[in-house]
Tab-separated table of C-alpha atoms in Angstrom:
chain	number	residue	atom	x	y	z
R	1	UNK	CA	117.125	165.812	149.638
R	2	UNK	CA	114.724	165.578	152.577
R	3	UNK	CA	117.588	165.314	155.028
R	4	UNK	CA	119.374	168.241	153.388
R	5	UNK	CA	116.243	170.340	153.868
R	6	UNK	CA	116.230	169.380	157.544
R	7	UNK	CA	119.887	170.330	157.825
R	8	UNK	CA	119.285	173.715	156.180
R	9	UNK	CA	116.397	174.365	158.567
R	10	UNK	CA	118.691	173.741	161.521
R	11	UNK	CA	116.617	170.907	162.962
R	12	UNK	CA	119.376	168.268	162.893
R	13	UNK	CA	122.145	167.861	165.431
R	14	UNK	CA	125.740	166.783	164.879
R	15	UNK	CA	126.234	163.838	162.534
R	16	UNK	CA	127.525	160.539	163.874
R	17	UNK	CA	128.789	157.856	161.497
R	18	UNK	CA	127.151	154.515	162.240
R	19	UNK	CA	127.916	151.178	160.616
R	20	UNK	CA	124.430	149.907	159.825
R	21	UNK	CA	123.490	146.625	158.189
R	22	UNK	CA	123.168	148.530	154.891
R	23	UNK	CA	126.537	150.250	155.190
R	24	UNK	CA	127.734	153.445	156.821
R	25	UNK	CA	125.064	156.052	157.527
R	26	UNK	CA	125.130	159.518	159.061
R	27	UNK	CA	122.591	160.010	161.850
R	28	UNK	CA	121.892	163.021	164.044
R	29	UNK	CA	119.282	164.045	166.575
R	30	UNK	CA	116.132	165.031	164.697
R	31	UNK	CA	116.721	162.476	161.917
R	32	UNK	CA	113.863	160.274	160.789
R	33	UNK	CA	114.778	156.600	161.176
R	34	UNK	CA	113.274	153.264	160.162
R	35	UNK	CA	113.924	149.921	161.875
R	36	UNK	CA	114.472	147.068	159.433
R	37	UNK	CA	114.252	143.945	161.619
R	38	UNK	CA	111.925	142.722	164.336
R	39	UNK	CA	113.515	142.911	167.773
R	40	UNK	CA	111.267	141.907	170.641
R	41	UNK	CA	113.724	143.095	173.279
R	42	UNK	CA	113.526	146.646	171.917
R	43	UNK	CA	109.855	146.464	171.068
R	44	UNK	CA	110.402	147.381	167.404
R	45	UNK	CA	109.341	145.709	164.184
R	46	UNK	CA	110.454	145.742	160.595
R	47	UNK	CA	109.079	149.082	159.371
R	48	UNK	CA	108.815	150.881	162.737
R	49	UNK	CA	109.407	154.621	162.254
R	50	UNK	CA	110.811	157.086	164.747
R	51	UNK	CA	112.857	160.225	165.372
R	52	UNK	CA	116.434	160.133	166.649
R	53	UNK	CA	116.866	161.758	170.071
R	54	UNK	CA	120.599	161.032	170.439
R	55	UNK	CA	123.166	159.482	168.114
R	56	UNK	CA	126.785	158.458	168.522
R	57	UNK	CA	128.915	155.841	166.813
R	58	UNK	CA	128.251	153.427	169.684
R	59	UNK	CA	124.729	154.166	170.867
R	60	UNK	CA	121.389	155.607	169.740
R	61	UNK	CA	118.198	156.764	171.449
R	62	UNK	CA	114.999	156.947	169.409
R	63	UNK	CA	111.431	158.020	170.077
R	64	UNK	CA	109.163	155.859	167.931
R	65	UNK	CA	106.075	157.295	166.263
R	66	UNK	CA	104.107	155.157	168.686
R	67	UNK	CA	105.498	157.239	171.570
R	68	UNK	CA	108.000	154.737	172.993
R	69	UNK	CA	111.581	155.595	174.000
R	70	UNK	CA	114.087	153.084	172.617
R	71	UNK	CA	117.837	153.035	173.320
R	72	UNK	CA	120.361	150.516	171.995
R	73	UNK	CA	124.028	149.898	171.245
R	74	UNK	CA	124.719	149.951	167.508
R	75	UNK	CA	126.942	146.876	167.806
R	76	UNK	CA	123.925	144.918	169.086
R	77	UNK	CA	121.318	146.300	166.661
R	78	UNK	CA	122.367	147.863	163.377
R	79	UNK	CA	119.340	147.159	161.174
R	80	UNK	CA	118.418	150.807	160.696
R	81	UNK	CA	118.269	153.364	157.887
R	82	UNK	CA	117.022	156.868	157.252
R	83	UNK	CA	113.233	156.920	157.483
R	84	UNK	CA	112.325	159.828	155.201
R	85	UNK	CA	110.961	157.504	152.531
R	86	UNK	CA	110.116	153.837	152.182
R	87	UNK	CA	109.104	151.443	149.455
R	88	UNK	CA	105.421	150.554	149.193
R	89	UNK	CA	106.209	147.017	150.313
R	90	UNK	CA	107.973	148.320	153.423
R	91	UNK	CA	105.151	150.775	154.135
R	92	UNK	CA	102.482	148.079	154.448
R	93	UNK	CA	100.916	148.306	157.875
R	94	UNK	CA	102.254	151.819	158.552
R	95	UNK	CA	99.942	154.643	159.567
R	96	UNK	CA	101.132	158.250	159.268
R	97	UNK	CA	99.493	161.670	159.522
R	98	UNK	CA	100.486	162.734	156.002
R	99	UNK	CA	101.921	160.752	153.102
R	100	UNK	CA	103.717	161.727	149.895
R	101	UNK	CA	103.499	159.049	147.194
R	102	UNK	CA	105.794	159.070	144.170
R	103	UNK	CA	104.076	157.286	141.277
R	104	UNK	CA	106.276	155.116	139.039
R	105	UNK	CA	105.555	153.077	135.886
R	106	UNK	CA	105.904	149.810	137.814
R	107	UNK	CA	102.861	150.463	139.982
R	108	UNK	CA	99.363	149.026	139.580
R	109	UNK	CA	96.030	149.334	141.379
R	110	UNK	CA	97.094	147.016	144.212
R	111	UNK	CA	100.355	148.769	145.062
R	112	UNK	CA	98.752	152.178	144.523
R	113	UNK	CA	95.968	151.365	146.979
R	114	UNK	CA	98.471	150.308	149.641
R	115	UNK	CA	100.558	153.449	149.113
R	116	UNK	CA	97.545	155.765	149.075
R	117	UNK	CA	95.884	154.404	152.200
R	118	UNK	CA	98.687	154.923	154.751
R	119	UNK	CA	97.613	158.402	155.872
R	120	UNK	CA	95.162	159.798	158.422
R	121	UNK	CA	95.059	163.488	157.483
R	122	UNK	CA	96.540	164.184	154.077
R	123	UNK	CA	97.910	162.596	150.916
R	124	UNK	CA	99.934	164.124	148.079
R	125	UNK	CA	100.539	162.145	144.888
R	126	UNK	CA	103.594	163.152	142.816
R	127	UNK	CA	104.650	162.003	139.365
R	128	UNK	CA	107.299	162.909	136.805
R	129	UNK	CA	106.618	163.995	133.240
R	130	UNK	CA	109.421	161.720	132.124
R	131	UNK	CA	107.411	158.746	133.419
R	132	UNK	CA	103.878	159.915	132.589
R	133	UNK	CA	103.272	162.198	129.637
R	134	UNK	CA	99.879	163.267	130.950
R	135	UNK	CA	97.370	162.517	133.660
R	136	UNK	CA	95.449	159.967	131.583
R	137	UNK	CA	98.605	157.817	131.399
R	138	UNK	CA	98.935	158.139	135.166
R	139	UNK	CA	95.323	157.023	135.676
R	140	UNK	CA	95.716	154.011	133.366
R	141	UNK	CA	98.913	152.852	135.085
R	142	UNK	CA	97.733	153.231	138.662
R	143	UNK	CA	94.351	151.621	138.020
R	144	UNK	CA	95.508	148.594	136.018
R	145	UNK	CA	94.986	145.070	137.314
R	146	UNK	CA	98.003	142.794	137.665
R	147	UNK	CA	96.672	140.152	140.003
R	148	UNK	CA	99.557	137.712	139.605
R	149	UNK	CA	102.200	140.298	140.450
R	150	UNK	CA	102.906	140.167	144.210
R	151	UNK	CA	99.328	139.101	144.871
R	152	UNK	CA	100.330	137.529	148.182
R	153	UNK	CA	101.757	140.814	149.436
R	154	UNK	CA	98.550	142.741	148.905
R	155	UNK	CA	95.948	140.079	149.660
R	156	UNK	CA	95.229	141.302	153.241
R	157	UNK	CA	94.785	144.882	152.000
R	158	UNK	CA	92.515	143.767	149.183
R	159	UNK	CA	90.390	141.590	151.452
R	160	UNK	CA	89.976	144.504	153.874
R	161	UNK	CA	88.801	146.758	151.053
R	162	UNK	CA	86.510	144.249	149.352
R	163	UNK	CA	84.729	143.434	152.608
R	164	UNK	CA	83.678	147.078	152.592
R	165	UNK	CA	82.596	147.103	148.976
R	166	UNK	CA	85.660	148.991	147.757
R	167	UNK	CA	87.005	148.206	144.291
R	168	UNK	CA	90.743	148.770	143.954
R	169	UNK	CA	90.533	149.887	140.342
R	170	UNK	CA	87.551	152.210	140.756
R	171	UNK	CA	88.882	153.758	143.943
R	172	UNK	CA	92.351	154.406	142.551
R	173	UNK	CA	90.931	155.970	139.386
R	174	UNK	CA	88.773	158.239	141.530
R	175	UNK	CA	91.729	159.371	143.666
R	176	UNK	CA	94.249	159.831	140.853
R	177	UNK	CA	91.884	161.962	138.764
R	178	UNK	CA	91.830	164.476	141.613
R	179	UNK	CA	95.558	165.136	141.218
R	180	UNK	CA	96.177	168.627	139.747
R	181	UNK	CA	97.755	168.582	136.290
R	182	UNK	CA	100.495	170.929	137.437
R	183	UNK	CA	101.799	168.885	140.328
R	184	UNK	CA	104.596	170.380	142.377
R	185	UNK	CA	107.600	168.378	143.467
R	186	UNK	CA	107.902	167.599	147.157
R	187	UNK	CA	111.038	169.747	146.992
R	188	UNK	CA	109.776	172.128	144.298
R	189	UNK	CA	111.694	175.096	145.692
R	190	UNK	CA	114.922	173.118	146.165
R	191	UNK	CA	117.830	174.405	144.098
R	192	UNK	CA	121.264	172.862	144.709
R	193	UNK	CA	123.790	175.587	145.404
R	194	UNK	CA	127.536	175.375	145.614
R	195	UNK	CA	128.528	176.696	149.005
R	196	UNK	CA	131.468	176.542	151.343
R	197	UNK	CA	131.030	174.070	154.159
R	198	UNK	CA	130.852	175.605	157.605
R	199	UNK	CA	131.550	173.856	160.899
R	200	UNK	CA	128.347	172.650	162.539
R	201	UNK	CA	127.986	173.785	166.166
R	202	UNK	CA	127.673	171.112	168.804
R	203	UNK	CA	124.142	169.857	169.404
R	204	UNK	CA	124.041	170.776	173.095
R	205	UNK	CA	125.268	174.303	172.395
R	206	UNK	CA	122.853	174.908	169.512
R	207	UNK	CA	119.790	173.643	171.350
R	208	UNK	CA	120.721	175.453	174.542
R	209	UNK	CA	121.266	178.766	172.774
R	210	UNK	CA	118.008	178.433	170.871
R	211	UNK	CA	116.094	177.576	174.042
R	212	UNK	CA	117.504	180.618	175.843
R	213	UNK	CA	116.650	182.832	172.872
R	214	UNK	CA	113.082	181.488	172.856
R	215	UNK	CA	112.726	182.222	176.569
R	216	UNK	CA	114.168	185.742	176.196
R	217	UNK	CA	111.853	186.418	173.262
R	218	UNK	CA	108.830	185.219	175.256
R	219	UNK	CA	109.770	187.366	178.267
R	220	UNK	CA	110.218	190.451	176.086
R	221	UNK	CA	106.930	189.797	174.307
R	222	UNK	CA	105.184	189.237	177.641
R	223	UNK	CA	106.532	192.530	179.007
R	224	UNK	CA	105.303	194.402	175.938
R	225	UNK	CA	101.917	192.724	176.201
R	226	UNK	CA	101.613	193.776	179.869
R	227	UNK	CA	102.330	197.400	179.009
R	228	UNK	CA	99.808	197.404	176.168
R	229	UNK	CA	97.141	195.762	178.338
R	230	UNK	CA	97.552	198.590	180.886
R	231	UNK	CA	97.380	201.263	178.205
R	232	UNK	CA	100.996	202.270	178.792
R	233	UNK	CA	103.606	203.048	176.107
R	234	UNK	CA	106.105	200.331	175.282
R	235	UNK	CA	109.536	201.371	176.560
R	236	UNK	CA	112.583	201.516	174.266
R	237	UNK	CA	114.523	198.911	176.227
R	238	UNK	CA	111.571	196.489	175.906
R	239	UNK	CA	111.545	196.889	172.129
R	240	UNK	CA	115.321	196.447	172.057
R	241	UNK	CA	115.078	193.258	174.143
R	242	UNK	CA	112.549	191.756	171.720
R	243	UNK	CA	114.667	192.715	168.715
R	244	UNK	CA	117.830	191.276	170.269
R	245	UNK	CA	116.105	187.992	171.130
R	246	UNK	CA	114.741	187.796	167.580
R	247	UNK	CA	118.209	188.247	166.093
R	248	UNK	CA	119.574	185.494	168.345
R	249	UNK	CA	116.823	183.170	167.140
R	250	UNK	CA	117.515	183.941	163.477
R	251	UNK	CA	121.202	183.237	164.097
R	252	UNK	CA	120.280	179.724	165.256
R	253	UNK	CA	117.977	179.098	162.272
R	254	UNK	CA	116.720	181.288	159.410
R	255	UNK	CA	113.162	182.644	159.964
R	256	UNK	CA	113.096	181.277	163.526
R	257	UNK	CA	111.938	184.592	165.022
R	258	UNK	CA	109.047	184.900	162.558
R	259	UNK	CA	108.078	181.268	163.160
R	260	UNK	CA	108.080	181.765	166.934
R	261	UNK	CA	106.095	185.000	166.657
R	262	UNK	CA	103.391	183.206	164.660
R	263	UNK	CA	103.379	180.274	167.065
R	264	UNK	CA	102.910	182.556	170.076
R	265	UNK	CA	100.242	184.556	168.271
R	266	UNK	CA	98.274	181.385	167.640
R	267	UNK	CA	98.872	180.056	171.164
R	268	UNK	CA	99.314	183.023	173.540
R	269	UNK	CA	99.321	180.729	176.576
R	270	UNK	CA	102.819	179.592	175.566
R	271	UNK	CA	104.249	183.085	176.226
R	272	UNK	CA	104.030	182.745	180.006
R	273	UNK	CA	105.238	179.126	179.899
R	274	UNK	CA	108.337	179.947	177.854
R	275	UNK	CA	109.037	183.124	179.823
R	276	UNK	CA	109.022	180.998	182.973
R	277	UNK	CA	111.616	178.590	181.563
R	278	UNK	CA	109.225	175.923	180.230
R	279	UNK	CA	110.047	176.481	176.570
R	280	UNK	CA	109.760	172.953	175.154
R	281	UNK	CA	106.201	173.369	173.859
R	282	UNK	CA	106.992	176.794	172.394
R	283	UNK	CA	109.971	175.354	170.535
R	284	UNK	CA	107.811	172.527	169.225
R	285	UNK	CA	105.204	175.042	168.052
R	286	UNK	CA	107.966	177.086	166.391
R	287	UNK	CA	109.100	173.994	164.459
R	288	UNK	CA	105.508	173.340	163.386
R	289	UNK	CA	105.277	176.889	162.033
R	290	UNK	CA	108.459	176.276	160.034
R	291	UNK	CA	106.882	173.158	158.532
R	292	UNK	CA	103.701	175.058	157.636
R	293	UNK	CA	105.721	177.904	156.123
R	294	UNK	CA	107.564	175.575	153.758
R	295	UNK	CA	104.762	173.117	152.881
R	296	UNK	CA	101.788	174.358	150.776
R	297	UNK	CA	99.750	171.283	151.717
R	298	UNK	CA	100.061	172.075	155.422
R	299	UNK	CA	99.211	175.722	154.754
R	300	UNK	CA	96.087	174.730	152.837
R	301	UNK	CA	94.991	172.388	155.628
R	302	UNK	CA	95.511	175.147	158.190
R	303	UNK	CA	93.600	177.631	156.024
R	304	UNK	CA	90.595	175.300	155.885
R	305	UNK	CA	90.652	174.767	159.662
R	306	UNK	CA	90.946	178.495	160.380
R	307	UNK	CA	88.178	179.385	157.922
R	308	UNK	CA	85.821	176.786	159.350
R	309	UNK	CA	86.504	177.887	162.937
R	310	UNK	CA	85.890	181.537	162.084
R	311	UNK	CA	82.711	180.667	160.178
R	312	UNK	CA	81.383	178.719	163.146
R	313	UNK	CA	82.234	181.539	165.557
R	314	UNK	CA	80.590	184.161	163.321
R	315	UNK	CA	77.380	182.181	162.989
R	316	UNK	CA	77.190	181.660	166.747
R	317	UNK	CA	77.597	185.389	167.362
R	318	UNK	CA	74.933	186.161	164.769
R	319	UNK	CA	72.522	183.749	166.427
R	320	UNK	CA	73.197	185.463	169.763
R	321	UNK	CA	72.428	188.842	168.222
R	322	UNK	CA	75.989	190.111	168.673
R	323	UNK	CA	76.338	192.059	165.418
R	324	UNK	CA	79.534	193.822	166.449
R	325	UNK	CA	81.217	190.536	167.340
R	326	UNK	CA	80.051	188.914	164.098
R	327	UNK	CA	81.355	191.877	162.087
R	328	UNK	CA	84.731	191.595	163.832
R	329	UNK	CA	84.987	187.908	162.902
R	330	UNK	CA	83.941	188.722	159.313
R	331	UNK	CA	86.828	191.183	159.118
R	332	UNK	CA	89.190	188.419	160.217
R	333	UNK	CA	87.787	186.129	157.521
R	334	UNK	CA	88.293	188.790	154.848
R	335	UNK	CA	91.885	189.273	156.021
R	336	UNK	CA	92.425	185.517	155.914
R	337	UNK	CA	91.036	185.323	152.364
R	338	UNK	CA	93.391	188.095	151.225
R	339	UNK	CA	96.412	186.027	152.299
R	340	UNK	CA	95.699	183.750	149.318
R	341	UNK	CA	96.649	186.580	146.964
R	342	UNK	CA	100.238	186.111	148.186
R	343	UNK	CA	100.125	182.310	148.156
R	344	UNK	CA	99.150	180.920	144.724
R	345	UNK	CA	100.195	177.388	145.731
R	346	UNK	CA	97.597	177.264	148.492
R	347	UNK	CA	95.071	178.972	146.231
R	348	UNK	CA	95.493	176.114	143.751
R	349	UNK	CA	95.184	173.414	146.405
R	350	UNK	CA	92.011	174.988	147.832
R	351	UNK	CA	90.246	174.618	144.493
R	352	UNK	CA	89.923	170.971	145.405
R	353	UNK	CA	88.214	171.787	148.729
R	354	UNK	CA	85.033	173.738	147.835
R	355	UNK	CA	82.823	171.713	150.176
R	356	UNK	CA	85.096	172.292	153.165
R	357	UNK	CA	85.086	176.046	152.442
R	358	UNK	CA	81.369	176.237	151.699
R	359	UNK	CA	81.780	177.779	148.242
R	360	UNK	CA	80.970	177.013	144.628
R	361	UNK	CA	84.111	178.251	142.830
R	362	UNK	CA	83.968	179.650	139.306
R	363	UNK	CA	86.927	179.022	136.968
R	364	UNK	CA	87.218	182.706	136.153
R	365	UNK	CA	87.280	183.821	139.807
R	366	UNK	CA	89.984	183.382	142.396
R	367	UNK	CA	89.276	181.440	145.566
R	368	UNK	CA	89.965	184.615	147.578
R	369	UNK	CA	87.295	186.535	145.664
R	370	UNK	CA	84.881	183.617	145.916
R	371	UNK	CA	85.316	183.447	149.688
R	372	UNK	CA	84.783	187.180	150.213
R	373	UNK	CA	81.755	187.181	147.891
R	374	UNK	CA	80.204	184.207	149.691
R	375	UNK	CA	80.904	185.820	153.050
R	376	UNK	CA	79.266	189.061	151.909
R	377	UNK	CA	76.149	187.212	150.722
R	378	UNK	CA	75.858	185.345	154.009
R	379	UNK	CA	76.235	188.527	156.041
R	380	UNK	CA	73.613	190.334	153.948
R	381	UNK	CA	71.200	187.436	154.276
R	382	UNK	CA	71.644	187.172	158.033
R	383	UNK	CA	71.226	190.926	158.554
R	384	UNK	CA	68.092	190.805	156.431
R	385	UNK	CA	66.716	188.135	158.751
R	386	UNK	CA	67.290	190.486	161.671
R	387	UNK	CA	70.060	188.512	163.294
């Protein structure tokens, strides 16, 4: 399902059938991959994760999550598989930015702790109603002690935790109780649809066309920005150029133009780079916007970062006596809060982040209303102090 989502988003290249140690697998550039056997010559270990850069039946090139470039012949090394998910046992020792953990009845506090301590930035715990009737059953299962079951596998993890005064059972119970009752599936919006298969364009052609469209879009946007900065009217052919480049982007991947527009709005310095032919970073930023658009967890994390940055900027302006600047930032914060009215998934996730947002949410009030009310109180207080 994860790979199908990647395919639908247009981020995978042309499939190549590879005879791996686990049987035939389809790999393409952009695929997530996991190495299953230590190989000193390649510098990979059992459990190393990476992203495929090039794939053919005879040879693969991979960029590992550690930043190394690895290339090998599949006849010499075939111990690979798709790396979108891994068992808890296989995940031991991994470190990732964000982790999704699927709880199952066979788990206990030891396996749960390993699974729920792989991430740096974010963790989402998912469970099925067919396995756990309610959250209390989930808590009991994931916090139970089964010391004799695979104790050797988890002993290093347990020793690390206990040296720091962490109890497996208490910590897991604390984490699991924070899981919302109405947990969304990782692929909550996924609905299988019968559709006619279409030929997939060649990787080189697709990437090349998308890159050119990104560069044309950036040039058109840069031209419009120059006219606006000089107080001149935007010319019809400039508008047409931007629209044409946007259509070319959407032809390469749905919503690509909107994703690029948001990426360039957030990072205006990329406009000149892409317009000058250095479009790699702009394309990466466009892909990041696509990930944020489709993942409520990423959107909630971004919301918190944006809100905190705006709050810091507003307070600095207030301390400097710049009331007009502070009011302008407050307007941006109010606009940001209103976006939650169109995104109930993020609204729900933010209820678990009151400290990060600096609010004390009430059950009967939305997070958007709570943010605007708190902002209004802070502004009134600061103005009353003469700032």
